[in-house]
Amino acid sequence: MRRLILARLIDLLTVLFGVSIIVFLMIRLIPGDAVQIMLGANTEITPERLAALYHRLGIDRPILEQYFLWLAGVLQGDLGRSVWTGAPVAEEIIARIGVTAELMATSLTLAVVLAIPAGCLMAYVRRSAGDYAIRLVTIAGITVPSFWLGIVLIYVFYNLAPNFQAVGYVPFRDDPVGNLSRLLLPTIALSLPILAALSRILRTAMLDALGQDYVRTARGKGVSEAGVVFRHALRNALIPFVTAVGIIAGYLFGGTIVVEQVFALPGLGRLIIGAIAERNYPLIQAAILLVTSGFVVINFLVDLLYAAIDPRVQGE
Amino acid sequence: MRVSLRKAVLAIALAAAPLGASAQTLEIATDASPSGLDPHVATAFATILVNGNLYEGLTAIDKDLRVVPSLAESWSVSPDQLTYTFKLRAGVIFHDGQTMTAKDVTASIDRVLDKATGSPIASRFNMIASSAADASGFVIKLTEPSAPFLAQLSGLAILPATHGDLARTAVGTGPFKLVEWVPDTYLRLAKHDQYWEKGLPKLAALKINIVPEASTRQVGIASGTYHMIPTLDAQTALTLKGNANVRLIQAQDLAYTLIGLNVSKPPFDNAKVREAVNVAIDRGKVVQAAYFGQGVAGGPLSPALTDWATPVDKFSCYKPDAAKAKALLKDAGIAGELAVTINVLGSIQVVKDVAQVVQAELNQAGFKASLNVQEQGKFIQDWRNSAFEAFASTNGGNVDPDDYLNRTFRTGGSTNVFKYSNAGLDKLLDDGRRTTDKAQRQKIYTEAQQVLACQGPISHVAYGTLFTAVRSNVKGYELIATRSTRYLRETSLDK
């Protein structure tokens, strides 16, 4: 186990180093830069004044030099400063991470809480008209894009309840009810595709478990069908389900970017989109490194969980 | 599990920003976050929306597009038009508590002109020889007469001579001061208690929310989350028209959509080909399709500038005629269809819509146009490097014709990315700048518009209607064609 943890940690650091180089180079390969964006189109400026602006923002140095300066800073715990506000990017990221964490937590919770009964129900009524109907709905749920769903939800809710505060954001601390009411629609938009995917995964795992010998034994002992499904099969089916939840949690961030943009939530996703649009290099680098770390760490935890559940993994 | 839950709660608590919501905070929803707030450098629309409330110039532009006093109470101009003497307003206090003096005004002018600042507006003030206070008042001496000078001074923000880093702080004399800026999320401005104009501003605070999705802004104002959307696209405006709680204010926009043509290389180095583009475009159709009918066709100057703009029926090439366009191409020696690529500024919907209509019209008139929709950073880079055959974009307009015409069309002009050069036009523009007699200037600019309308490097397509949406309890706000939100100082909220 200790060897596994050490190996994974080395993997983590290698991935982060690779990602730092890729991100650094990629965002500098995008045409246009912070100065051009700040000036906007159709702005008059002489070449020498343009050069002065590059110098002021510190992006007139060779790329390699910029990279090593930045890396040296990161190793000392300094992620750099925002091009526009001059504030440390770590501060800007910390200020935004809570919104994204809250949205991810509510969406994942809602999806998991609903996916378990839905998946069991689908397995319980397997191959009936009801099963096909639910499967059709879940396929739709997986394929509908979140941004479209978000916009539809905004309009539908507005027509149902014109005074419902559905967009924008207020911190939980200031107004818990306002905070949760504004998170309702984004949570639905983000959780629906996950709910659909998880319930299908659970259905498959349940059907697999229902074919096992111990289920036949239970049936033979006269346990009711509902008891077989919910008491005996569910516990075993939850193992692949938990793994899937872990993997989806890692991918969930991609969905939050879109949902935050549609609902004007001040989360990390929008911070990254804004930073890319404005070529705010230090901020993009730090935020993407953070997200990558999160993703790798979640995968790492899933691996450990797996190893804990299934001793065969440790030997591999 | 318990540990991670505690962490999540902690993160949420950290994300909570202090909010002192009051009934007198005006919630504004806008689509783009400002890129930097340095008033001498950042000149994009998103920045102007914010800075117009934080900073002021010696002069200002009112809703009728007239130059009015601001930090200068009054002024006089010498007969030779080279010396401007201003009476600076007394008792003007900056947001940091310092009192404004002549030294601050001089320092602000110097900062704009300083090459290290990198100010894009510097070229408007190159004719300033000196600025200092003497017994008669604050005196600015020019090297040559400049008719638009007073109008341009409205855009030169006065800062204290000693100030912090303007990327992080804002220190102006405006009616509101910056309290908090969360990039891409919101800016919070609070009333400047020591504002020089007594009784203003009427509101306690402004919160400018950055809301990228048009439909979210629309529902936000309809449901009362936001009180104001400063600029609306025509489609959203028409949707909100029937809403009893929302009032629409509209004005003729100074900004316009255009097709820019690079005259430094074929095919647009040929004036006949440029004219063919103008003749091919059916501007009435563009207004219907891309602006939902909420706009007008226009020439080189916005119809909002009633003192200056030539009516479009005076331009021969504004009558759409595909056969004539084909004949012009033939005259220019072009056999078969003329393939052109139009770079399109992808970040603005109306530009994309206009480009598609124009493309269809060009393709019926002997062209084979293809659209290259670009992300804004790439578009701006290509624009600045003249790396285009043609482009579709939008430009903001100016109050004085000299401002726009000179930098755009004069040989070597600072935004003349088209590489256009016309000695006759240069002379007209120089005369227009030096002459301060209005009737004389009107004559000059009428002639300049005739030169530019059909064979210039820009096909001016349409001027939209500018819409602002406010909740019905918002009082006192006026819309200015420049898109300045100056009248927020007069705005109040009824309960």
mmCIF file of N, CA and C in Angstrom, chain B residues 239-287:
data_model
loop_
_atom_site.group_PDB
_atom_site.id
_atom_site.type_symbol
_atom_site.label_atom_id
_atom_site.label_comp_id
_atom_site.label_asym_id
_atom_site.label_seq_id
_atom_site.Cartn_x
_atom_site.Cartn_y
_atom_site.Cartn_z
ATOM 1 N N THR B 239 -37.992 41.790 -27.188
ATOM 2 C CA THR B 239 -38.624 40.798 -26.313
ATOM 3 C C THR B 239 -39.106 41.452 -25.020
ATOM 4 N N LEU B 240 -38.331 42.442 -24.541
ATOM 5 C CA LEU B 240 -38.684 43.074 -23.265
ATOM 6 C C LEU B 240 -39.755 44.153 -23.418
ATOM 7 N N LYS B 241 -40.046 44.515 -24.649
ATOM 8 C CA LYS B 241 -40.949 45.648 -24.899
ATOM 9 C C LYS B 241 -42.297 45.495 -24.218
ATOM 10 N N GLY B 242 -42.824 44.296 -24.173
ATOM 11 C CA GLY B 242 -44.163 44.111 -23.621
ATOM 12 C C GLY B 242 -44.195 43.988 -22.110
ATOM 13 N N ASN B 243 -43.042 44.055 -21.448
ATOM 14 C CA ASN B 243 -42.995 43.814 -20.019
ATOM 15 C C ASN B 243 -43.332 45.103 -19.239
ATOM 16 N N ALA B 244 -44.367 45.030 -18.400
ATOM 17 C CA ALA B 244 -44.848 46.223 -17.707
ATOM 18 C C ALA B 244 -43.834 46.769 -16.704
ATOM 19 N N ASN B 245 -42.954 45.903 -16.198
ATOM 20 C CA ASN B 245 -42.003 46.342 -15.174
ATOM 21 C C ASN B 245 -40.711 46.899 -15.738
ATOM 22 N N VAL B 246 -40.568 46.825 -17.056
ATOM 23 C CA VAL B 246 -39.315 47.240 -17.680
ATOM 24 C C VAL B 246 -39.573 48.386 -18.650
ATOM 25 N N ARG B 247 -38.726 49.407 -18.574
ATOM 26 C CA ARG B 247 -38.850 50.545 -19.479
ATOM 27 C C ARG B 247 -37.635 50.553 -20.397
ATOM 28 N N LEU B 248 -37.890 50.780 -21.679
ATOM 29 C CA LEU B 248 -36.784 50.839 -22.631
ATOM 30 C C LEU B 248 -36.485 52.298 -22.964
ATOM 31 N N ILE B 249 -35.203 52.641 -22.964
ATOM 32 C CA ILE B 249 -34.799 53.978 -23.396
ATOM 33 C C ILE B 249 -33.989 53.759 -24.653
ATOM 34 N N GLN B 250 -34.221 54.554 -25.679
ATOM 35 C CA GLN B 250 -33.447 54.320 -26.888
ATOM 36 C C GLN B 250 -32.891 55.599 -27.491
ATOM 37 N N ALA B 251 -31.820 55.441 -28.243
ATOM 38 C CA ALA B 251 -31.177 56.563 -28.918
ATOM 39 C C ALA B 251 -30.494 56.025 -30.164
ATOM 40 N N GLN B 252 -30.229 56.926 -31.082
ATOM 41 C CA GLN B 252 -29.476 56.548 -32.270
ATOM 42 C C GLN B 252 -28.021 56.324 -31.862
ATOM 43 N N ASP B 253 -27.470 55.168 -32.213
ATOM 44 C CA ASP B 253 -26.108 54.838 -31.793
ATOM 45 C C ASP B 253 -25.069 55.583 -32.620
ATOM 46 N N LEU B 254 -23.949 55.905 -31.987
ATOM 47 C CA LEU B 254 -22.808 56.455 -32.738
ATOM 48 C C LEU B 254 -21.994 55.320 -33.331
ATOM 49 N N ALA B 255 -22.107 54.143 -32.730
ATOM 50 C CA ALA B 255 -21.331 52.993 -33.199
ATOM 51 C C ALA B 255 -22.020 52.383 -34.417
ATOM 52 N N TYR B 256 -21.246 51.710 -35.238
ATOM 53 C CA TYR B 256 -21.791 51.192 -36.491
ATOM 54 C C TYR B 256 -21.086 49.892 -36.848
ATOM 55 N N THR B 257 -21.705 49.145 -37.744
ATOM 56 C CA THR B 257 -21.045 47.955 -38.278
ATOM 57 C C THR B 257 -20.447 48.317 -39.632
ATOM 58 N N LEU B 258 -19.351 47.663 -39.953
ATOM 59 C CA LEU B 258 -18.633 48.048 -41.170
ATOM 60 C C LEU B 258 -17.963 46.844 -41.813
ATOM 61 N N ILE B 259 -17.679 46.992 -43.081
ATOM 62 C CA ILE B 259 -16.798 46.062 -43.771
ATOM 63 C C ILE B 259 -15.545 46.874 -44.104
ATOM 64 N N GLY B 260 -14.411 46.475 -43.517
ATOM 65 C CA GLY B 260 -13.148 47.176 -43.765
ATOM 66 C C GLY B 260 -12.419 46.501 -44.915
ATOM 67 N N LEU B 261 -11.765 47.293 -45.750
ATOM 68 C CA LEU B 261 -11.111 46.752 -46.947
ATOM 69 C C LEU B 261 -9.641 47.163 -46.959
ATOM 70 N N ASN B 262 -8.762 46.200 -47.163
ATOM 71 C CA ASN B 262 -7.328 46.485 -47.188
ATOM 72 C C ASN B 262 -6.938 47.006 -48.569
ATOM 73 N N VAL B 263 -6.589 48.297 -48.643
ATOM 74 C CA VAL B 263 -6.331 48.903 -49.957
ATOM 75 C C VAL B 263 -4.858 48.793 -50.367
ATOM 76 N N SER B 264 -4.066 48.087 -49.540
ATOM 77 C CA SER B 264 -2.636 47.997 -49.881
ATOM 78 C C SER B 264 -2.342 46.822 -50.804
ATOM 79 N N LYS B 265 -3.354 46.005 -51.100
ATOM 80 C CA LYS B 265 -3.117 44.863 -51.997
ATOM 81 C C LYS B 265 -4.390 44.560 -52.769
ATOM 82 N N PRO B 266 -4.267 43.838 -53.897
ATOM 83 C CA PRO B 266 -5.449 43.474 -54.663
ATOM 84 C C PRO B 266 -6.361 42.593 -53.804
ATOM 85 N N PRO B 267 -7.654 42.580 -54.031
ATOM 86 C CA PRO B 267 -8.376 43.322 -55.067
ATOM 87 C C PRO B 267 -8.803 44.722 -54.639
ATOM 88 N N PHE B 268 -8.686 45.026 -53.319
ATOM 89 C CA PHE B 268 -9.311 46.278 -52.863
ATOM 90 C C PHE B 268 -8.426 47.507 -53.033
ATOM 91 N N ASP B 269 -7.260 47.318 -53.677
ATOM 92 C CA ASP B 269 -6.464 48.497 -54.028
ATOM 93 C C ASP B 269 -7.130 49.239 -55.176
ATOM 94 N N ASN B 270 -8.085 48.585 -55.809
ATOM 95 C CA ASN B 270 -8.801 49.194 -56.933
ATOM 96 C C ASN B 270 -10.102 49.839 -56.427
ATOM 97 N N ALA B 271 -10.220 51.155 -56.641
ATOM 98 C CA ALA B 271 -11.388 51.895 -56.125
ATOM 99 C C ALA B 271 -12.697 51.359 -56.688
ATOM 100 N N LYS B 272 -12.660 50.841 -57.895
ATOM 101 C CA LYS B 272 -13.903 50.323 -58.508
ATOM 102 C C LYS B 272 -14.400 49.084 -57.754
ATOM 103 N N VAL B 273 -13.446 48.260 -57.293
ATOM 104 C CA VAL B 273 -13.831 47.058 -56.545
ATOM 105 C C VAL B 273 -14.457 47.475 -55.204
ATOM 106 N N ARG B 274 -13.885 48.519 -54.602
ATOM 107 C CA ARG B 274 -14.451 49.014 -53.338
ATOM 108 C C ARG B 274 -15.860 49.555 -53.561
ATOM 109 N N GLU B 275 -16.027 50.244 -54.661
ATOM 110 C CA GLU B 275 -17.363 50.769 -54.967
ATOM 111 C C GLU B 275 -18.348 49.621 -55.209
ATOM 112 N N ALA B 276 -17.845 48.565 -55.860
ATOM 113 C CA ALA B 276 -18.707 47.405 -56.125
ATOM 114 C C ALA B 276 -19.242 46.810 -54.820
ATOM 115 N N VAL B 277 -18.399 46.792 -53.781
ATOM 116 C CA VAL B 277 -18.843 46.276 -52.477
ATOM 117 C C VAL B 277 -20.007 47.132 -51.964
ATOM 118 N N ASN B 278 -19.839 48.460 -52.043
ATOM 119 C CA ASN B 278 -20.893 49.359 -51.566
ATOM 120 C C ASN B 278 -22.196 49.189 -52.331
ATOM 121 N N VAL B 279 -22.066 49.028 -53.653
ATOM 122 C CA VAL B 279 -23.262 48.895 -54.494
ATOM 123 C C VAL B 279 -23.935 47.541 -54.243
ATOM 124 N N ALA B 280 -23.144 46.534 -53.909
ATOM 125 C CA ALA B 280 -23.698 45.187 -53.703
ATOM 126 C C ALA B 280 -24.514 45.086 -52.412
ATOM 127 N N ILE B 281 -24.131 45.881 -51.411
ATOM 128 C CA ILE B 281 -24.781 45.740 -50.100
ATOM 129 C C ILE B 281 -26.142 46.443 -50.087
ATOM 130 N N ASP B 282 -27.166 45.674 -49.714
ATOM 131 C CA ASP B 282 -28.495 46.261 -49.536
ATOM 132 C C ASP B 282 -28.648 46.573 -48.048
ATOM 133 N N ARG B 283 -28.348 47.815 -47.700
ATOM 134 C CA ARG B 283 -28.291 48.174 -46.277
ATOM 135 C C ARG B 283 -29.656 48.071 -45.587
ATOM 136 N N GLY B 284 -30.696 48.334 -46.346
ATOM 137 C CA GLY B 284 -32.045 48.204 -45.780
ATOM 138 C C GLY B 284 -32.300 46.768 -45.337
ATOM 139 N N LYS B 285 -31.881 45.824 -46.154
ATOM 140 C CA LYS B 285 -32.061 44.402 -45.832
ATOM 141 C C LYS B 285 -31.233 44.020 -44.609
ATOM 142 N N VAL B 286 -30.020 44.562 -44.539
ATOM 143 C CA VAL B 286 -29.152 44.249 -43.394
ATOM 144 C C VAL B 286 -29.819 44.718 -42.096
ATOM 145 N N VAL B 287 -30.368 45.941 -42.134
ATOM 146 C CA VAL B 287 -31.020 46.479 -40.937
ATOM 147 C C VAL B 287 -32.193 45.584 -40.528
#
